[in-house]
mmCIF file of C-alpha atoms in Angstrom:
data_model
loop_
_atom_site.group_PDB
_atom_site.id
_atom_site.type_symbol
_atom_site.label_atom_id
_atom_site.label_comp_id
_atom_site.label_asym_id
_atom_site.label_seq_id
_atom_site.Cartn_x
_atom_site.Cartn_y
_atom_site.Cartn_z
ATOM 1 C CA UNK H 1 -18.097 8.997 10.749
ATOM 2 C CA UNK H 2 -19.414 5.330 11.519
ATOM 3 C CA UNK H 3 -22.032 3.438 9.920
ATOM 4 C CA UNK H 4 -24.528 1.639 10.254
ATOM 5 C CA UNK H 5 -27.325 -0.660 7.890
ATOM 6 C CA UNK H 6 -29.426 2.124 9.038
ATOM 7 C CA UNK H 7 -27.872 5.512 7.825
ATOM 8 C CA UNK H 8 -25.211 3.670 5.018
ATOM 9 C CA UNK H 9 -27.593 4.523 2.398
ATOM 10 C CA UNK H 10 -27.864 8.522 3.455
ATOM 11 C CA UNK H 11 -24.518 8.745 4.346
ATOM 12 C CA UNK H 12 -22.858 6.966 1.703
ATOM 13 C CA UNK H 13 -25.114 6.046 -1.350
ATOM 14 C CA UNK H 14 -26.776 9.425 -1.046
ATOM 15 C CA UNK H 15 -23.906 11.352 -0.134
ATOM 16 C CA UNK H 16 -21.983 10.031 -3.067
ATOM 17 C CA UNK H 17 -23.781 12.004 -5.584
ATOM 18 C CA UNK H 18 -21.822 15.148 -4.112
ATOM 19 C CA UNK H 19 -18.875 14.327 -2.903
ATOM 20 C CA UNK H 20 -16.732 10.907 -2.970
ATOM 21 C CA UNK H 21 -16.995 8.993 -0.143
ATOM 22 C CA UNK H 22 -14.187 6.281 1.598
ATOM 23 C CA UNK H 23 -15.428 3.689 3.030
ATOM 24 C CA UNK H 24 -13.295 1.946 5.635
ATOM 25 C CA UNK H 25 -14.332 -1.846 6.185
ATOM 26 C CA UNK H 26 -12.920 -2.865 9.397
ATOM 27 C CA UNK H 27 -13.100 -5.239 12.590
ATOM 28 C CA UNK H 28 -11.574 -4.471 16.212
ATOM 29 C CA UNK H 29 -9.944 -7.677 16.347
ATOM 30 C CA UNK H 30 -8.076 -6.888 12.575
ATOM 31 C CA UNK H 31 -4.504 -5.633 13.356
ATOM 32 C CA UNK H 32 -3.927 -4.098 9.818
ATOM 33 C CA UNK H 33 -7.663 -2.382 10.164
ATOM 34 C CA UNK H 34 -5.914 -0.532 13.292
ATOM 35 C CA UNK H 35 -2.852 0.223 11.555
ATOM 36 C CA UNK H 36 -5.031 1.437 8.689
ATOM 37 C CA UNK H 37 -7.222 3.521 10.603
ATOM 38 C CA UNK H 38 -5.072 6.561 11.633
ATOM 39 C CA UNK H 39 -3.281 6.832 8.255
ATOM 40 C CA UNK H 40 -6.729 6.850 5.935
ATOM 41 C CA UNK H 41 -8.009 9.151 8.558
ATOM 42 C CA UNK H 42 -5.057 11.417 8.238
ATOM 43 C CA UNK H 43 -5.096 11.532 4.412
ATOM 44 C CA UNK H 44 -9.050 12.169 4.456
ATOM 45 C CA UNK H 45 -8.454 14.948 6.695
ATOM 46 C CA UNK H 46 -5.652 16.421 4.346
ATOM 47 C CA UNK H 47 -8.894 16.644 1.931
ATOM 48 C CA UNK H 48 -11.373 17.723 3.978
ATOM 49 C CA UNK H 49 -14.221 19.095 2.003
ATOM 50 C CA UNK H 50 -13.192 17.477 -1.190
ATOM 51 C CA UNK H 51 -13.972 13.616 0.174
ATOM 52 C CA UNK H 52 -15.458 12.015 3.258
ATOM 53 C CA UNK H 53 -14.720 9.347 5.500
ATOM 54 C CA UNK H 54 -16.885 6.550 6.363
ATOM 55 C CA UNK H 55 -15.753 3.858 8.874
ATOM 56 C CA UNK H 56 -18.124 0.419 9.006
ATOM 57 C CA UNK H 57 -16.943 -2.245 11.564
ATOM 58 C CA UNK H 58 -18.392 -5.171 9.545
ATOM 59 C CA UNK H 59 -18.795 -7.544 12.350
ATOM 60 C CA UNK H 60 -22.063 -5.531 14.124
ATOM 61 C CA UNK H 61 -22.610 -4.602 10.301
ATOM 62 C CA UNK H 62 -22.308 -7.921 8.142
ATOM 63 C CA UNK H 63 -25.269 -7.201 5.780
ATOM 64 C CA UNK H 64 -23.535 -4.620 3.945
ATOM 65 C CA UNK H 65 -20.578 -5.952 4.207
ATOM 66 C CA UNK H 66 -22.204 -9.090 2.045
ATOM 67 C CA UNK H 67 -24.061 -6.095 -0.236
ATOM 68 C CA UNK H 68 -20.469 -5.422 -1.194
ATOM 69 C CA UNK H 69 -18.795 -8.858 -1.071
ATOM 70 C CA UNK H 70 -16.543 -7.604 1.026
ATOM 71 C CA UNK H 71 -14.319 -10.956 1.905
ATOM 72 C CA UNK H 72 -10.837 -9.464 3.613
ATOM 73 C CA UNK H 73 -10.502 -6.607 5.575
ATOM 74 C CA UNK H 74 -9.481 -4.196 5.748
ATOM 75 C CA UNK H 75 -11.041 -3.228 2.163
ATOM 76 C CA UNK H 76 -11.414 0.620 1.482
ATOM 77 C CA UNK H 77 -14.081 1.213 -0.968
ATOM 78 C CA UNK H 78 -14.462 4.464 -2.715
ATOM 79 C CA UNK H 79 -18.611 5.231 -3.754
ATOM 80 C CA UNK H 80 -19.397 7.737 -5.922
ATOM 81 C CA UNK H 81 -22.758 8.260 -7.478
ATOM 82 C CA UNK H 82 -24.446 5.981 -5.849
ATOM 83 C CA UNK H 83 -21.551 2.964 -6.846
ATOM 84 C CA UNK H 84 -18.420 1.762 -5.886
ATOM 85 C CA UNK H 85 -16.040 3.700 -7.985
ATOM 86 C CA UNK H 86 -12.420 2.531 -6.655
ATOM 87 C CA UNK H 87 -10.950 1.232 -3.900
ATOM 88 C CA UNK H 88 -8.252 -1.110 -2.160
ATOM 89 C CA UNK H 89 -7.355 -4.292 -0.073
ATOM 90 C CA UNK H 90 -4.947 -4.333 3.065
ATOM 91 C CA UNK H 91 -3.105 -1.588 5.218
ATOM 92 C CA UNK H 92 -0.802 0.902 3.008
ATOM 93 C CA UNK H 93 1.323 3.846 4.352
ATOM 94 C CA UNK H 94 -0.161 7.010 4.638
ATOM 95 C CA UNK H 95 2.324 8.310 1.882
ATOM 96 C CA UNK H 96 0.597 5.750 -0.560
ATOM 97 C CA UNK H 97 -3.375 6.300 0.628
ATOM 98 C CA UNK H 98 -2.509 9.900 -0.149
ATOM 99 C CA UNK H 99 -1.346 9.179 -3.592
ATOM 100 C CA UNK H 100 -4.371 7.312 -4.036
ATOM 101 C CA UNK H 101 -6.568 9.496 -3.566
ATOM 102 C CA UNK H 102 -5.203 12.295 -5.354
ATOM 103 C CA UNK H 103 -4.648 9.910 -8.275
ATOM 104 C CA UNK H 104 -7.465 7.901 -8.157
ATOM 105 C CA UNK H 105 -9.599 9.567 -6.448
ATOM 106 C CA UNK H 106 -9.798 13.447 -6.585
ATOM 107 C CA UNK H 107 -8.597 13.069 -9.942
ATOM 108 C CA UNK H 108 -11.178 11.107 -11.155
ATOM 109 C CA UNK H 109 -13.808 13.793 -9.622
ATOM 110 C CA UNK H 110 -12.183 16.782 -11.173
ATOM 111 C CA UNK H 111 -12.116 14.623 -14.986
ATOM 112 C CA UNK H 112 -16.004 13.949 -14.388
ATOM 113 C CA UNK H 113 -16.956 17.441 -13.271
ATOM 114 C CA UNK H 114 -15.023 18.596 -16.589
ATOM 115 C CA UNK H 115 -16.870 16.485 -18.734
ATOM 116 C CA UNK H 116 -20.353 16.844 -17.510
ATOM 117 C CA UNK H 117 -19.587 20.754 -17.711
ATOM 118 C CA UNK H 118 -18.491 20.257 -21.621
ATOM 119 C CA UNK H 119 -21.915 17.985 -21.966
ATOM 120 C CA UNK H 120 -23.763 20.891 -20.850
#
Protein backbone atom coordinates (compact mmCIF):
# COMPACT_ATOMS: atom_id res chain seq x y z
CA UNK A 1 0.00 0.00 0.00
CA UNK A 2 1.25 3.75 -0.40
CA UNK A 3 1.46 6.38 2.04
CA UNK A 4 0.91 9.35 2.74
CA UNK A 5 1.58 12.22 5.91
CA UNK A 6 -2.05 11.70 6.11
CA UNK A 7 -2.79 7.91 6.77
CA UNK A 8 1.24 6.97 7.86
CA UNK A 9 0.21 7.15 11.35
CA UNK A 10 -3.01 4.58 10.90
CA UNK A 11 -1.37 2.57 8.59
CA UNK A 12 1.92 2.24 10.00
CA UNK A 13 2.30 3.57 13.65
CA UNK A 14 -1.10 2.13 14.45
CA UNK A 15 -0.89 -0.86 12.50
CA UNK A 16 2.38 -1.76 14.08
CA UNK A 17 0.95 -2.75 17.31
CA UNK A 18 -0.45 -5.96 15.39
CA UNK A 19 1.49 -6.86 12.89
CA UNK A 20 5.13 -5.63 11.65
CA UNK A 21 5.08 -3.34 9.10
CA UNK A 22 7.95 -2.61 6.03
CA UNK A 23 8.28 0.45 5.10
CA UNK A 24 9.75 1.08 1.66
CA UNK A 25 11.35 4.70 1.31
CA UNK A 26 11.63 5.38 -2.27
CA UNK A 27 11.79 8.05 -5.22
CA UNK A 28 10.81 7.42 -9.05
CA UNK A 29 13.90 8.86 -10.21
CA UNK A 30 16.09 6.19 -7.67
CA UNK A 31 17.24 3.25 -9.89
CA UNK A 32 18.02 0.88 -6.90
CA UNK A 33 14.37 1.97 -5.33
CA UNK A 34 13.02 0.27 -8.73
CA UNK A 35 15.18 -2.60 -8.54
CA UNK A 36 14.14 -2.87 -4.89
CA UNK A 37 10.60 -2.62 -5.38
CA UNK A 38 9.57 -5.97 -7.01
CA UNK A 39 11.90 -8.10 -4.83
CA UNK A 40 10.61 -6.56 -1.19
CA UNK A 41 7.23 -6.85 -2.71
CA UNK A 42 7.76 -10.45 -3.58
CA UNK A 43 9.20 -11.45 -0.18
CA UNK A 44 6.23 -9.48 1.67
CA UNK A 45 3.89 -11.38 -0.33
CA UNK A 46 5.66 -14.79 0.58
CA UNK A 47 4.41 -13.55 4.23
CA UNK A 48 1.30 -12.33 3.66
CA UNK A 49 -0.63 -12.09 6.84
CA UNK A 50 2.37 -12.29 9.04
CA UNK A 51 3.86 -8.59 7.85
CA UNK A 52 2.72 -5.72 5.67
CA UNK A 53 4.04 -3.62 3.11
CA UNK A 54 4.14 0.02 3.09
CA UNK A 55 5.62 1.95 0.11
CA UNK A 56 6.31 6.02 0.78
CA UNK A 57 7.78 7.92 -2.27
CA UNK A 58 9.58 10.51 -0.08
CA UNK A 59 9.75 13.22 -2.59
CA UNK A 60 5.63 14.16 -2.46
CA UNK A 61 6.21 12.86 1.25
CA UNK A 62 9.44 14.64 2.71
CA UNK A 63 8.03 15.34 6.23
CA UNK A 64 8.18 11.89 7.28
CA UNK A 65 10.84 11.13 5.57
CA UNK A 66 12.72 13.96 7.94
CA UNK A 67 10.49 12.30 11.08
CA UNK A 68 12.73 9.35 10.33
CA UNK A 69 16.00 10.92 9.14
CA UNK A 70 15.78 9.11 6.36
CA UNK A 71 19.05 10.47 4.26
CA UNK A 72 19.61 7.63 1.28
CA UNK A 73 17.16 5.76 -0.35
CA UNK A 74 16.17 3.37 -0.75
CA UNK A 75 15.97 2.73 3.22
CA UNK A 76 13.49 -0.10 4.34
CA UNK A 77 12.37 0.50 7.79
CA UNK A 78 10.70 -2.13 9.80
CA UNK A 79 7.96 -0.41 12.70
CA UNK A 80 6.69 -2.33 15.20
CA UNK A 81 4.82 -1.04 18.17
CA UNK A 82 4.58 2.11 17.31
CA UNK A 83 8.81 2.34 16.58
CA UNK A 84 11.21 1.55 14.18
CA UNK A 85 12.31 -1.88 15.11
CA UNK A 86 14.86 -2.90 12.16
CA UNK A 87 15.54 -2.16 8.93
CA UNK A 88 18.10 -1.63 5.94
CA UNK A 89 19.93 0.71 3.40
CA UNK A 90 20.23 0.03 -0.49
CA UNK A 91 18.75 -2.64 -2.99
CA UNK A 92 19.48 -6.46 -1.88
CA UNK A 93 18.37 -9.64 -3.78
CA UNK A 94 15.23 -11.03 -3.06
CA UNK A 95 17.07 -14.21 -1.66
CA UNK A 96 18.63 -11.83 1.07
CA UNK A 97 15.25 -9.51 1.90
CA UNK A 98 13.75 -12.93 2.51
CA UNK A 99 16.35 -13.94 4.95
CA UNK A 100 15.82 -10.79 6.57
CA UNK A 101 12.79 -10.96 7.36
CA UNK A 102 12.55 -14.34 8.56
CA UNK A 103 15.64 -13.61 10.67
CA UNK A 104 15.11 -10.34 11.68
CA UNK A 105 11.96 -9.86 11.31
CA UNK A 106 9.35 -12.68 11.87
CA UNK A 107 11.71 -13.95 14.25
CA UNK A 108 11.83 -11.19 16.33
CA UNK A 109 7.78 -11.22 16.44
CA UNK A 110 7.48 -14.83 17.33
CA UNK A 111 10.47 -14.19 20.46
CA UNK A 112 8.18 -11.15 21.67
CA UNK A 113 4.84 -12.91 21.44
CA UNK A 114 6.65 -15.77 23.58
CA UNK A 115 7.71 -13.58 26.13
CA UNK A 116 4.76 -11.41 26.69
CA UNK A 117 2.76 -14.86 26.87
CA UNK A 118 5.36 -16.12 29.77
CA UNK A 119 4.80 -12.39 31.45
CA UNK A 120 1.26 -13.16 31.58
Amino acid sequence: MNVTTETFDSEVIERSHTIPVVVDFWAAWCGPCRMLGPAIEAEVGKRSGRIELAKLDVDAEPQIAARYGIQSIPTVAVFRDGEVATGFVGAYPAATIGRFFDQQVLAEAAEEKTAAAGAR
